[in-house]
XYZ file of C-alpha atoms in Angstrom:
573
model
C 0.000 0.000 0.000
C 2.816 2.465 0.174
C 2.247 3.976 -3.476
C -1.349 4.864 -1.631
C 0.751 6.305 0.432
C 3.313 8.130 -1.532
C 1.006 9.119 -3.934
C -1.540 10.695 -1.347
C 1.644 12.837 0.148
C 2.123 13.988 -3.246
C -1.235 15.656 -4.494
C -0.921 16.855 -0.904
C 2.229 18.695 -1.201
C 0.846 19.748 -4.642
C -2.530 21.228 -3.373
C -0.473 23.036 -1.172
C 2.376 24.174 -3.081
C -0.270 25.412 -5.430
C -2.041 27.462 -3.075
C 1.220 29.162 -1.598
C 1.740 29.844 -5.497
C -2.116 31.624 -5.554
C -3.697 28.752 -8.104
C -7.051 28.058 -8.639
C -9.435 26.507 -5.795
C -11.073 24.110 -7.091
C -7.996 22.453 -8.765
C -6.538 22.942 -5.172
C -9.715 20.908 -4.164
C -9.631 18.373 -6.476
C -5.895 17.585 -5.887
C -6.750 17.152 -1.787
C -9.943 15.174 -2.533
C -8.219 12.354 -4.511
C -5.004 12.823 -1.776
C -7.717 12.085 1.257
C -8.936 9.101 -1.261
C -5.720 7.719 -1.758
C -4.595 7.740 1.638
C -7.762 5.313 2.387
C -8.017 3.439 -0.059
C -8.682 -0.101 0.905
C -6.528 -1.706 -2.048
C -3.333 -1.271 -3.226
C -3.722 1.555 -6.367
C -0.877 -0.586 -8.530
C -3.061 -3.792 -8.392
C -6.173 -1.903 -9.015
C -4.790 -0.239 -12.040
C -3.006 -3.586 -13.423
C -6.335 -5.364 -12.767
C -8.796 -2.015 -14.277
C -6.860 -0.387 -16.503
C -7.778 3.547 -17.061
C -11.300 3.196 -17.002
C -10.930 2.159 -13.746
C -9.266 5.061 -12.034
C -11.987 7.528 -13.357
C -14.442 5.411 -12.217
C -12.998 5.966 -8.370
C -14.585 9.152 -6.437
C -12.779 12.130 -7.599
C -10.510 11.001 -10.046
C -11.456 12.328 -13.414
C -9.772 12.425 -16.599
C -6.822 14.323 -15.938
C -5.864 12.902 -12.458
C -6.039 9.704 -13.840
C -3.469 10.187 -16.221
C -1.214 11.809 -13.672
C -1.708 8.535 -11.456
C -0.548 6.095 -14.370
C 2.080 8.642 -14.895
C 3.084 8.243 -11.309
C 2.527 4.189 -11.738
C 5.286 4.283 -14.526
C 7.850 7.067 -13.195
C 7.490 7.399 -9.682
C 6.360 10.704 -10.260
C 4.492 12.860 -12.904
C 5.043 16.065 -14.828
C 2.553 18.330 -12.497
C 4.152 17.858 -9.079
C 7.681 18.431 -10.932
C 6.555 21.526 -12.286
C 4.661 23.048 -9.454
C 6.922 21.888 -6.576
C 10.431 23.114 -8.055
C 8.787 26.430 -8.117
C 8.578 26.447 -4.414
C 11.881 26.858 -2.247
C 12.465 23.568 -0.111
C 12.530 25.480 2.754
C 8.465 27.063 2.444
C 7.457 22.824 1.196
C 9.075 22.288 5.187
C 6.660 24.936 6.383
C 3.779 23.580 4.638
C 3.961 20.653 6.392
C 3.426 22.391 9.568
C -0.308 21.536 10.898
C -1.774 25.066 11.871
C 0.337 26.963 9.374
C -2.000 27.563 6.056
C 0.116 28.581 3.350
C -1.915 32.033 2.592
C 0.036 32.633 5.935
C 3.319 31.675 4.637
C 2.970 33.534 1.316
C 2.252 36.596 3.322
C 5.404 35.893 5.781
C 7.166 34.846 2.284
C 6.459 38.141 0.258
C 6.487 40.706 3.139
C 9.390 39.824 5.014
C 11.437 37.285 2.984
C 10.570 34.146 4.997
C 11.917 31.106 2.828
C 12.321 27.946 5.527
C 11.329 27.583 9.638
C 14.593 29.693 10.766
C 13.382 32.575 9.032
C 9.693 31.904 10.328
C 10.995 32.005 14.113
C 12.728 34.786 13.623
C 10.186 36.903 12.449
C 7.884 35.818 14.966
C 11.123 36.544 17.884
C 11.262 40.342 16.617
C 7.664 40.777 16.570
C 7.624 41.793 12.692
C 5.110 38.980 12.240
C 2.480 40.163 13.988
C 2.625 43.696 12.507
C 1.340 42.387 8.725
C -2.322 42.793 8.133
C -4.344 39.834 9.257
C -1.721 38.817 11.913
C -1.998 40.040 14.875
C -0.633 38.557 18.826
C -3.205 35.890 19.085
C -2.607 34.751 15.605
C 1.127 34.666 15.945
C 0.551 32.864 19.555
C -1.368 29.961 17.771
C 1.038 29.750 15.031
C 4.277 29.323 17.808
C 1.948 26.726 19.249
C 1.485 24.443 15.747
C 5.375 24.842 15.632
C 6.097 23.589 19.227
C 3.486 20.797 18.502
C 5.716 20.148 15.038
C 8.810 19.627 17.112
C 7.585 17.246 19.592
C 5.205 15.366 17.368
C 7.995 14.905 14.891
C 9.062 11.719 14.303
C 5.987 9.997 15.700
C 3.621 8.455 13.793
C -0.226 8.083 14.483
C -1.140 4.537 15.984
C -3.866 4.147 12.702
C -1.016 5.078 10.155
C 1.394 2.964 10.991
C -0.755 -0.103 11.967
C -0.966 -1.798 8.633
C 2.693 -1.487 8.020
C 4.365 -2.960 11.123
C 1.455 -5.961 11.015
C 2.309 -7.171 7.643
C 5.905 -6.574 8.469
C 5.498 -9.082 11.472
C 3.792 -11.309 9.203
C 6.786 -11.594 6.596
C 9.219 -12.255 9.488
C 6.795 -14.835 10.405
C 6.418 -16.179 7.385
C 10.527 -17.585 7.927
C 10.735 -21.288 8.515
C 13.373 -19.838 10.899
C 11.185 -17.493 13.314
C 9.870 -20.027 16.058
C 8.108 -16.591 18.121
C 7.485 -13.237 17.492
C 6.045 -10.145 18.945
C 6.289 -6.045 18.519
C 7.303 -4.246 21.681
C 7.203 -0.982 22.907
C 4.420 1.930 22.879
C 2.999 0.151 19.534
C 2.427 -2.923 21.716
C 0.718 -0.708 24.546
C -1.533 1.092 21.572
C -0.329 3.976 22.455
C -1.799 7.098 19.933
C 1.555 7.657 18.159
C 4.450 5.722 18.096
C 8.011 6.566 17.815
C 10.814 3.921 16.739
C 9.465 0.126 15.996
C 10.942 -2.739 18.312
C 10.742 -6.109 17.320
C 11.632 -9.069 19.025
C 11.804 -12.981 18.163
C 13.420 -16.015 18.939
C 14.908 -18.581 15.791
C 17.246 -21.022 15.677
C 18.952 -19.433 12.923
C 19.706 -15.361 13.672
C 21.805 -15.012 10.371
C 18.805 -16.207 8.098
C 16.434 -13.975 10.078
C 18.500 -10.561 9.978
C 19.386 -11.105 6.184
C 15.517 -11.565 5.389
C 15.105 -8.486 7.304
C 17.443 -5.959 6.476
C 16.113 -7.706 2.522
C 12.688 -6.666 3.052
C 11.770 -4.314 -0.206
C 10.601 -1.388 1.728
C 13.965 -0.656 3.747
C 15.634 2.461 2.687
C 18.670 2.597 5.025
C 20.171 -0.182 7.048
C 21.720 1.632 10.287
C 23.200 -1.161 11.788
C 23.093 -5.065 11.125
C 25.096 -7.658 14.046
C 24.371 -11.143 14.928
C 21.650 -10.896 17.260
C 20.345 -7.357 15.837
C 19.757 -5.358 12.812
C 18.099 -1.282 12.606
C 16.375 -0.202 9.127
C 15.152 2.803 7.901
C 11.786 2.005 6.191
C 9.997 4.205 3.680
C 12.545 6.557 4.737
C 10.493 7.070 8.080
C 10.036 4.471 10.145
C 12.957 3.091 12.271
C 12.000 -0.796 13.246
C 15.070 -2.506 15.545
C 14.712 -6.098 15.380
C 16.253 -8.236 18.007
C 16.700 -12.005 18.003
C 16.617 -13.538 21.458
C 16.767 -16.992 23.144
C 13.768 -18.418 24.071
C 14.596 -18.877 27.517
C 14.728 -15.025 27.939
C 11.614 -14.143 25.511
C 9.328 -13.266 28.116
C 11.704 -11.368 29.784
C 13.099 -9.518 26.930
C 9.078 -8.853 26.035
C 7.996 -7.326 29.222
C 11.072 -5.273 29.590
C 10.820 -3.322 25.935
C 7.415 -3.331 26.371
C 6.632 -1.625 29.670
C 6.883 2.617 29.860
C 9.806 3.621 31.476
C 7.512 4.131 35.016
C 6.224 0.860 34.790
C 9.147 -0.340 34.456
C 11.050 1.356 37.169
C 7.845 0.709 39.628
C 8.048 -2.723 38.931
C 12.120 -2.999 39.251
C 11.731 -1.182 42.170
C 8.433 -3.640 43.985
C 11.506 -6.664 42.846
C 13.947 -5.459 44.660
C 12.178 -5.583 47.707
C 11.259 -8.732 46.966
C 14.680 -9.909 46.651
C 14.968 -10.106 42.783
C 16.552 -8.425 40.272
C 14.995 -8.075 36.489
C 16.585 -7.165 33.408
C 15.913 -7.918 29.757
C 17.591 -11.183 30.529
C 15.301 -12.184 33.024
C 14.050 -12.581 37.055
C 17.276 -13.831 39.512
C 17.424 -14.108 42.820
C 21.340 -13.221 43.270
C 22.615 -15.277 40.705
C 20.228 -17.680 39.940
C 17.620 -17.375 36.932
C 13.914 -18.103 38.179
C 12.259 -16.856 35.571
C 12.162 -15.432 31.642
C 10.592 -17.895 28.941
C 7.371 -16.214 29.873
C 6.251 -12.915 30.272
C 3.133 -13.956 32.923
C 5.827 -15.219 34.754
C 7.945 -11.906 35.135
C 4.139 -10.454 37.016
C 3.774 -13.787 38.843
C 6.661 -14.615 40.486
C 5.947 -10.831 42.503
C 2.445 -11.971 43.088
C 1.039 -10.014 40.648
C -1.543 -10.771 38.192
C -0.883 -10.500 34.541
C -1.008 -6.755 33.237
C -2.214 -6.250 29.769
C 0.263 -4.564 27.575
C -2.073 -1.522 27.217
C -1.975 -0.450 30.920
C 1.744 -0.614 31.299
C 1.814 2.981 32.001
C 2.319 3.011 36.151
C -1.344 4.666 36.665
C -2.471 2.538 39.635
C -1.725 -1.077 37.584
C 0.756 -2.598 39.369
C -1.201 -1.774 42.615
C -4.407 -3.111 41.477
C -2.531 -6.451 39.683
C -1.086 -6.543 43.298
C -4.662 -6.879 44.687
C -6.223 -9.247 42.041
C -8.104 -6.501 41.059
C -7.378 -5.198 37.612
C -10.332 -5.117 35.370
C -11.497 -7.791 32.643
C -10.547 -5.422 29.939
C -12.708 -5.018 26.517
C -12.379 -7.165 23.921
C -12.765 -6.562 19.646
C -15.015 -9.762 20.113
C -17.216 -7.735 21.945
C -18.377 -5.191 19.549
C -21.524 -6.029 18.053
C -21.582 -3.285 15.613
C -20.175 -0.190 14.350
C -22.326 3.017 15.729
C -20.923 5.990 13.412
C -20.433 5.584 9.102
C -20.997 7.711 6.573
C -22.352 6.695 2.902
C -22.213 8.203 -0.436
C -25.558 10.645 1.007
C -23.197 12.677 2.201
C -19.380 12.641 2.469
C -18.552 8.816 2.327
C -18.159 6.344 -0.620
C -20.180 3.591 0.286
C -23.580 2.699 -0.977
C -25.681 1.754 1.472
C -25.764 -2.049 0.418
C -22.323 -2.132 0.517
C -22.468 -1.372 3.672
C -25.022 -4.025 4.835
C -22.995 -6.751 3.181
C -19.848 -5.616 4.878
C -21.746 -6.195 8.082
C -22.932 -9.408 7.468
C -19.002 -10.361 6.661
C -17.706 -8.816 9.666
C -20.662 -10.689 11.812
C -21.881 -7.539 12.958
C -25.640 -7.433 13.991
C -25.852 -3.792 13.069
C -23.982 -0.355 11.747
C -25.576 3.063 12.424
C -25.346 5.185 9.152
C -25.166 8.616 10.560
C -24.386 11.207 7.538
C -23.729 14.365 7.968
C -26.595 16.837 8.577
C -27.941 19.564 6.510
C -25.613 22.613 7.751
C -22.418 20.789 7.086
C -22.411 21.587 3.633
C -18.568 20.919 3.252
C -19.508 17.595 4.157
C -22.490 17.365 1.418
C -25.095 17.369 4.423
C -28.174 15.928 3.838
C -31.598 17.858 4.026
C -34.579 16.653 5.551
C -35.653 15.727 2.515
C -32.927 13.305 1.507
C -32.350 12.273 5.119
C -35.734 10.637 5.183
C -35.196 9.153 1.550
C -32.187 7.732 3.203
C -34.210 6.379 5.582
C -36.944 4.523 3.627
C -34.105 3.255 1.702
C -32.287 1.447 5.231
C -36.152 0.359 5.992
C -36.034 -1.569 2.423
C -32.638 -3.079 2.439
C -33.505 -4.013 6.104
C -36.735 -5.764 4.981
C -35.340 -7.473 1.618
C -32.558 -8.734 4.176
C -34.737 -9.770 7.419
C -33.222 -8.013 10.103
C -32.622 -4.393 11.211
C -29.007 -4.628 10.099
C -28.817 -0.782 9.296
C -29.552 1.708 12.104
C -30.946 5.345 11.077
C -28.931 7.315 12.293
C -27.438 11.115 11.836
C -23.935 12.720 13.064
C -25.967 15.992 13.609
C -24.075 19.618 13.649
C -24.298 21.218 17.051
C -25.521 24.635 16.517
C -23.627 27.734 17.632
C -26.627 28.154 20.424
C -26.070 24.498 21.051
C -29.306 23.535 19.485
C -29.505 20.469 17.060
C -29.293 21.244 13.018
C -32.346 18.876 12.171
C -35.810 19.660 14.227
C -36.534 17.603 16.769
C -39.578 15.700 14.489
C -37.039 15.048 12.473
C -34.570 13.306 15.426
C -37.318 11.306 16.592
C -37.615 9.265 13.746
C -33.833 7.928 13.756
C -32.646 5.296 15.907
C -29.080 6.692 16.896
C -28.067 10.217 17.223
C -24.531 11.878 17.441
C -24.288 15.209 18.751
C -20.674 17.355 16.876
C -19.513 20.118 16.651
C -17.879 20.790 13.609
C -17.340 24.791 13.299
C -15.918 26.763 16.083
C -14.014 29.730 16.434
C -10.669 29.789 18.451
C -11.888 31.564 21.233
C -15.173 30.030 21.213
C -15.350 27.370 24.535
C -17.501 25.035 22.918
C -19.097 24.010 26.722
C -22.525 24.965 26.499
C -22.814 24.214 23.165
C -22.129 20.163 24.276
C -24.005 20.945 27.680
C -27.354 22.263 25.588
C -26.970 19.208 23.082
C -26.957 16.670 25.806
C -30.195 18.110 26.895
C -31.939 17.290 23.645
C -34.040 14.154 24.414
C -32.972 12.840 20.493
C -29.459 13.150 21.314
C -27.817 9.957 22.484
C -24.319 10.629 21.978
C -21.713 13.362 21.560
C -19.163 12.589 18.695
C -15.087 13.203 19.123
C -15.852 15.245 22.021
C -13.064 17.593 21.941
C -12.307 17.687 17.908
C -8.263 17.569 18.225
C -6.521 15.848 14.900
C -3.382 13.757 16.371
C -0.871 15.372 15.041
C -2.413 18.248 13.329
C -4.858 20.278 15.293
C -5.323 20.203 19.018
C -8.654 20.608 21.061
C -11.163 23.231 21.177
C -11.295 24.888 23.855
C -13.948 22.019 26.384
C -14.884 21.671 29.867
C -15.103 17.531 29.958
C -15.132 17.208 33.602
C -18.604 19.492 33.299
C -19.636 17.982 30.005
C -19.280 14.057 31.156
C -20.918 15.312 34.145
C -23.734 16.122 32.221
C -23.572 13.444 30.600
C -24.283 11.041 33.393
C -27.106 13.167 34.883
C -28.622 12.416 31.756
C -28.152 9.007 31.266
C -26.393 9.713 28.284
C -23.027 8.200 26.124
C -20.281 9.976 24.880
C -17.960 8.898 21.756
C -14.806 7.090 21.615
C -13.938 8.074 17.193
C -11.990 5.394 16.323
C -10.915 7.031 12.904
C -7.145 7.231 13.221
C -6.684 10.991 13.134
C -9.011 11.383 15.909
C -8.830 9.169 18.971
C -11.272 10.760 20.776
C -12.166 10.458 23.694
C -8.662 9.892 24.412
C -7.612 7.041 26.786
C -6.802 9.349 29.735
C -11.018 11.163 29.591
C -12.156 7.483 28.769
C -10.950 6.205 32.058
C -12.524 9.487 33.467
C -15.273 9.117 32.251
C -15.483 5.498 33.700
C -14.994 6.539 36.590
C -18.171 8.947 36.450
C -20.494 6.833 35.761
C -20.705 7.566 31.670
C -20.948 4.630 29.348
C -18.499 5.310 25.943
C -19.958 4.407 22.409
C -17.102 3.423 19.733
C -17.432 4.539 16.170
C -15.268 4.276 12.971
C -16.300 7.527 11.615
C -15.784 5.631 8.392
C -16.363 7.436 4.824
C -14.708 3.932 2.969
C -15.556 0.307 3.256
C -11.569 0.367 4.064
C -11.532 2.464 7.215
C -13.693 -0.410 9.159
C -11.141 -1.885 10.401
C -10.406 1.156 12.542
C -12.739 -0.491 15.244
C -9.493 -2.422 16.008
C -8.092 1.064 17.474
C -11.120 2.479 19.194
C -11.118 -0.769 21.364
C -7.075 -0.443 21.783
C -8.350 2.881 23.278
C -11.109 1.507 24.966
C -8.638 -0.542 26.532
C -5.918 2.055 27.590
C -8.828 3.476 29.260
C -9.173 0.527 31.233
C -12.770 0.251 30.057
C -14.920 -3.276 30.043
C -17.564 -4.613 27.740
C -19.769 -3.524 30.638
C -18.625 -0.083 29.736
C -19.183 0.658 26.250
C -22.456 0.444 24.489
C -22.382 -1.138 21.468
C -21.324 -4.396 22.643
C -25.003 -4.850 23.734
C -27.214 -7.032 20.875
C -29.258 -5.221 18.713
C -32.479 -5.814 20.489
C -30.532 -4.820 23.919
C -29.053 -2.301 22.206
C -32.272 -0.643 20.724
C -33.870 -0.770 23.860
C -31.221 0.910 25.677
C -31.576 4.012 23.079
C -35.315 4.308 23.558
C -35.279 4.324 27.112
C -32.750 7.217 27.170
C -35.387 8.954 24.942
């Protein structure tokens, strides 16, 4: 999937390259459109092409005529003609600066033309001696958000989002598996916790034969640089990006070795420490008392042998788990088996690509017993919202596919815009005839705190949940500005759920306000915010998060069965 990839970043850096250069909009919009595509698609663009020729590509959403051609251009040279021409016209410095979440580039062709800003030194600078702020349409507050994106640039960089680089290291851990030589294997570190961005890749396994194992490694067709390469451990560069360490082991120090790369560095140290006392020592190695080995094959056995009960991977993170392992009291944590559905998509009548049928058959393959559909609603025009009109057409269509199929697969739903007076942007006649409805906001201004908005919304009898509650992008945009101590409160006085968005960009609720919310009382629903039968999957990472909060099926709604579940919406009506 990487030409997805590669190709995605490239009508990105176009779009944007373009605008700093004053182009057209709509080609600007076209270019991001396919780029958003792209990066989603569920199938690898070279095989599609090979297997559908031309025709093919213009028949995906937003590729007409003249993209296509610049795809199979791409397919053929690596690159094409237009993203030559329009990005050599653009200092390297200014295509840095572009990549900057936060930073538009109207900004940086003001900064550029007024005051000779060509790469990030020059940006700081002018934002040190305050000659930033003086151009028209700057301003302090301005200029303090844009020192923000910057500061978020810098520590961000070099981590990747959980949902980005999930697909990668899995099929990377299945061609080391795929050896006759690998007898175990496992990835370590804050990708094994689920963390929501991950830095450098660790990768541990045990073979008989090292040699044969590095050499298929360091071979793998995606590694740009090989850093270093020994007998027991080998570093890569893939995709120029990602660093992955892999590390061959014995078996008698696997579990060991797994716990130890595994752990944060506080669970760690909390856990070396509670050993100590105890009288052992562990390391990477393994668990001695003085200088006898009493444990290491197993990971279990690194928690047992201090009388602690196993601790999940994703709660490594020293926030009360040791104690509560210590106590036989750490919680049966939520399972993807659990999930009986998906309870936030969105089909081709608004912003998404799937037809609705599509979308029952993917169900039925995934052994779901139901998806909501909730499309956008009719003030989200950027989003192609639906009106009243076409939202009940929507509807009558679900009711049909539902019948022709014999069972309420599809769930009416709506991801309704919250209002700037915090009222809903369908009438409430209109609410009462859907089975599940998300409360967002979308639209905000930066000084705006959203709080009574969500607070008024809760209040709305149709309103059962309250999507990505605080609207951050990992990576790319933080929160608005939300009371959720006051808005989960409000939540539980009125019995109702607030949104985990699995989509990988979002996160949200994060794991930390999860847990919080938990602990208040508030049950959590989990959604894919899906526009593509290929962002499903992304389930998988709402649960991871699910998890991290320390949540149970108990805790999350849409592990309930449908007839549970529907009952449990109209009794919060």
């Amino acid at each position: 999937m990487e030409h997805n990839k590669k190709l995605s970043k490239m009508f990105d850096t176009l779009s944007d390259a373009l605008e700093f250069l004053g182009e057209n909009t709509f080609k600007i919009q076209a270019y991001r459109k396919v780029a958003r595509f792209l990066e989603n698609f569920p199938e690898d663009i070279e095989e599609y092409y090979k297997e559908h020729g031309h025709k093919g590509l213009k028949a995906l959403p937003g590729v007409g005529e003249k993209i296509a051609l610049k795809i199979e251009e791409y397919l053929k040279r690596g690159t094409f003609k237009k993203y030559e021409e329009v990005v050599s016209q653009v200092p390297m410095g200014i295509l840095e600066l572009l990549d900057i979440p936060g930073i538009g580039p109207k900004t940086i062709k003001l900064a550029h033309d007024a005051l000779g800003v060509n790469n990030l030194s020059d940006f700081k600078r002018v934002i040190q001696d305050g000659s930033l702020e003086k151009l028209k349409g700057m301003g302090p507050k301005k200029v303090e958000n844009i020192k923000k994106s910057i500061d978020m640039y810098y520590k961000m960089k070099g981590r990747i989002p959980l949902g980005e680089i999930f697909p990668f290291v899995e099929k990377l851990k299945e061609y080391l598996a795929a050896s006759e030589y690998v007898e175990k294997i496992e990835v370590c570190g804050s990708y094994r916790r689920r963390k929501e961005t991950v830095g450098d890749i660790d990768i541990l396994c045990v073979s008989k034969n090292k040699d044969a194992v590095i050499k298929r490694f360091v071979n793998h067709p995606d590694v740009s640089r090989i850093l270093a390469q020994g007998e027991t451990k080998a570093s890569c560069i893939f995709n120029e990006r990602v660093q992955v360490d892999l590390r061959v082991v014995p078996e008698s120090s696997f579990g060991a070795a797994l716990q130890y790369f595994t752990g944060s560095k506080q669970h760690n140290i909390h856990l070396r420490t509670l050993a100590k006392q105890a009288g052992y020592k562990i390391s990477e190695y393994g668990v001695y008392k003085h200088s006898e080995k009493v444990a290491g094959e197993r990971e279990e056995d690194i928690y047992g042998i201090l009388g602690l009960d196993f601790i999940p991977p994703e709660l490594r993170e020293d926030r009360g788990e040791i104690e509560k392992a210590k106590e036989h009291a750490l919680p049966h944590l939520i399972e993807r088996s659990d999930i009986k559905g998906d309870l936030h998509v969105h089909s081709r009548y608004s912003d998404g690509t799937m037809t609705l049928r599509e979308l029952i058959e993917k169900a039925i393959k995934m052994h779901y017993e139901y998806i909501a559909v909730c499309d956008h609603s009719q003030s989200a025009r950027y989003a192609h919202g639906l009106s009243i009109e076409d939202l009940r057409k929507k509807n009558r269509e679900i009711e049909k596919l539902n019948e022709e199929y014999g069972a309420q697969i599809l769930l009416k739903g709506a991801e309704v815009d919250i209002l700037q007076d915090g009222s809903l942007d369908y009438p409430d006649d209109v609410l009462k005839e859907l089975d599940f409805v998300i409360g967002s906001v979308h639209i905000w201004s930066k000084k705006e705190d959203v709080t009574p908005r969500i607070l008024k919304a809760l209040e709305n009898p149709y309103v059962h949940t309250i999507g990505h509650p605080t609207g951050r992008l990992i990576n790319k945009r933080g929160p608005y500005k939300v009371d959720l101590e006051k808005v989960i409160e409000h939540a539980e006085k009125l019995g109702k759920f607030l949104e985990i968005n699995a989509y990988y960009e979002r996160l949200d609720l994060n794991d930390i306000w999860s847990k919080r919310a938990k602990e208040m009382g508030v049950k959590l629903t989990i959604g894919t915010d899906a526009h593509q039968i290929g962002q499903l999957w992304m389930m998988d990472l709402g649960v991871y998060v699910a998890r991290r909060g320390w949540l149970e099926k108990g805790d999350v709604l849409n592990t309930l069965p449908l007839n549970e579940l529907l009952k449990t919406l109209k009794h919060r009506r």
